[in-house]
Amino acid sequence: MTEKWNITLRVSRQKDTENQHFDDFKMEVNPDEYVLDAVERVWAFMDRTLCYRHACHHSTCGACGMRVNGVEKLTCITPIRAVTSNGATLKVEPLRNFPVVSDLAVDMGAFYRKMEVVSARAVLPITEAEIENPATNWPQNDAQFLRLSDCLECGLCISACPVAATSPEYLGPAPLAAAQDVGIHRNPELLGIVDCEDGVWRCHSAFECTAVCPSFVDPARRIMALRTQVIGAKLGKLFGKA
Amino acid sequence: MTKPHAIIIGAGFTGVATAHDLALRGFDVTVVERGDICNGTSGRTHGLLHSGGRYAVKDKESAIECIDENTILRKIVPQVIEPNGGLFIAIEEGDLAYAEQFIESCEECHIQLDELTPQQALKLEPNINPKVLSAFIIPDGTFDPLRLALAFAGTAKHNGAKFRTYTEVQGLLTDGKGTVTGIKVLDRASNKSQELHADVVVNATGAWAGQITGMAGLDAPVKPTPGIMVAYDQRFVQRAINRLNVPGDGDIVLPQRRMVVVGTTSFDAENPDYIPVTDEQIKIMLDRGSELIPGIRNAKPRGIYMATRPLVGGGSGRSIARTFKCYDHKETHGIDGLVTITGGKATTLRAMAEKTADVVCAKLGVTTACVTKETPLLSYRQYYTIPN
Amino acid sequence: MNNQPSANKFWAWFNPMGRQVGGWAFILNRITALGLTFYLFLHLIVLNQLAQGPAAYGGFIALTENPIVKLGELLVVAAAIMHGLNGIRIIFTSFGIGVTRQKELFYGFMVVALVAILFFAARMYMG
């Protein structure tokens, strides 16, 4: 027998110029379903006007980021059981720090522009990917293989970052992490892009990006590693190292 | 001279690829999509860049389309592809019996194929079933579904195409003599209705194609055929792993990011809007998937979902060919101004778009040739960075 | 559509809802920083008393025996300790030391802070 829960899905609504308000939808769910399934059923069976972003349903596309009970989640991989209980209310809101297009859907334009500015890699040699499993003892002919980068460009880190909330120009966690992944040694132009007021020094170490990242990018660690890269590059310049 | 205007309904793979093709051929293109880009079947695609091996024995037409398009996509959109090849592996004696046909058919379709000993296969992919009896390496690949669509859409946008997401089609506009002249849409972000006029309307709604043709009083040209996919939280393999046998349930395991995704099943459905996941289907994926990669038994599911294929033609389920059809409804039903493209596979999206654009161009007397085979796509991020 | 980043949203820095350990540390650092800044101004005002002769200063010193003022002093000490230790933690992580252990580092430093605060409290009230 499949377990059944009754929950109230409290959904943030906002059309056009109206102010944000919440609509409640009472529904029966299987607690092992994902939050996105519940949102999708609201659209399919209860309210056809609901707008939300989603595509792959298995954390590879990064489209379905929302705030679930106040915390940034990729809703397609967040089981209902993990965020609420039988009879309780589950609140879903759009990501913070992105303009709302409608309801739960947000505009990713500014964020993707920053990812382009740092020329974030979409694919990378498999030997450079940080995978724990299987052991990275690649057969020789595999070394040329490529792998999609871990960052889904979902924007959860931007939403969770307190500094991104107040500084529109701040590059933010994912773009800085991507810059670290590319590396200043590979792309010296990055130095000027990240070593500035709105770059790597703007981070105030709240570590919220890493806490919400659904895809093992660990932006906080990468931002710190980028600082080391920047210091290294500047010292190199200072002492005339090529 | 004013540009011809095409409205494309649906921003799935077919819609965005057709937008790209028509934009390059000098059309004014407007894409309308009721949700966000790729929210239907396309987004939930397994992500297998088919070499054609899967279809070589039963459906040569699809297999040849696949290998041709596979080669093209690797060139024009490497930013979304893991071009790491695939394995077909035999686990049981019954699989070995299929091998002979498989080799012959792949050769006929010009799909490059190398036979491996079990030891060689296990050296390449240590996590596959150690009982592997035989293996073939073929030029499969994997792609990121959303980004594949974004790359086409972003390039189309760069070339002037307009994308109107959260815009639902409410009806077709006609000139009173049966010719479709546009569509009536509801902008769901503002709850306002609007009429859009065009020289041609392309129905690229995949499994939902019947809802649009229904507005013109025509029967559905597709059979919505859902299948389940289950993602597990470990990347056991680097290549696409296929069972060497007649295509069946749960016989493909793909690496995606730090996961593997097992798929799929095949059954008929009426309304593709929401297909519930069932425990039985999850179990099939676990059972069949762990025959290929035993480690899956100890992995945790990370995402379980249904995707609904739009299959064309008679028969049901896996017996239906995976090729695509483009209908000019003037020829099929005497309704001018409406073209439907459906069927097909993600791997063949560019070819489907070429065919559709050819039909559209022929209708409107446009003679510009298709150049999408040779045109590298721009960064998928352009879809978001170029303002609408 | 008021969901864009903007400088006047600084109040969001202090909202602990939905925040995790790193976020709490961030909030604590902001609050203690504001408290210490406030204290700095207070301190300057007090120093100003010196210029107004021994009587005024003596009167003020008598005030510091008031338990409420004493508590205020303890808060200043506590804020300085927490802010300082948290700052050391941030220096560590900024140089890549213990980044993946920042939560434990925070907890550890806060235990040290608690011990230090208790030590100062004992000296102030019992010494």
Coordinates of C-alpha atoms in Angstrom, one line a residue, chain B residues 5 9 48 73 91 116 118 161 170 176 183 189 237 246 264 266 336 383:
Chain B
H5 CA 5.7 35.4 -40.5
I9 CA 3.2 26.5 -31.3
L48 CA 20.5 9.6 -25.2
L73 CA 24.7 17.6 -33.5
I91 CA 24.1 -10.6 -20.3
L116 CA 34.7 -6.0 -27.3
P118 CA 33.9 -9.1 -21.7
A161 CA 12.9 34.9 -33.4
Q170 CA -7.0 29.1 -27.1
G176 CA -13.8 32.1 -42.9
I183 CA -4.0 32.0 -33.3
A189 CA 1.6 35.8 -16.9
V237 CA 29.2 4.7 -16.0
V246 CA 15.1 -6.2 -29.0
T264 CA 12.1 3.3 -19.9
S266 CA 6.0 2.3 -23.0
D336 CA -4.3 25.9 -45.6
Y383 CA 18.2 32.2 -24.7

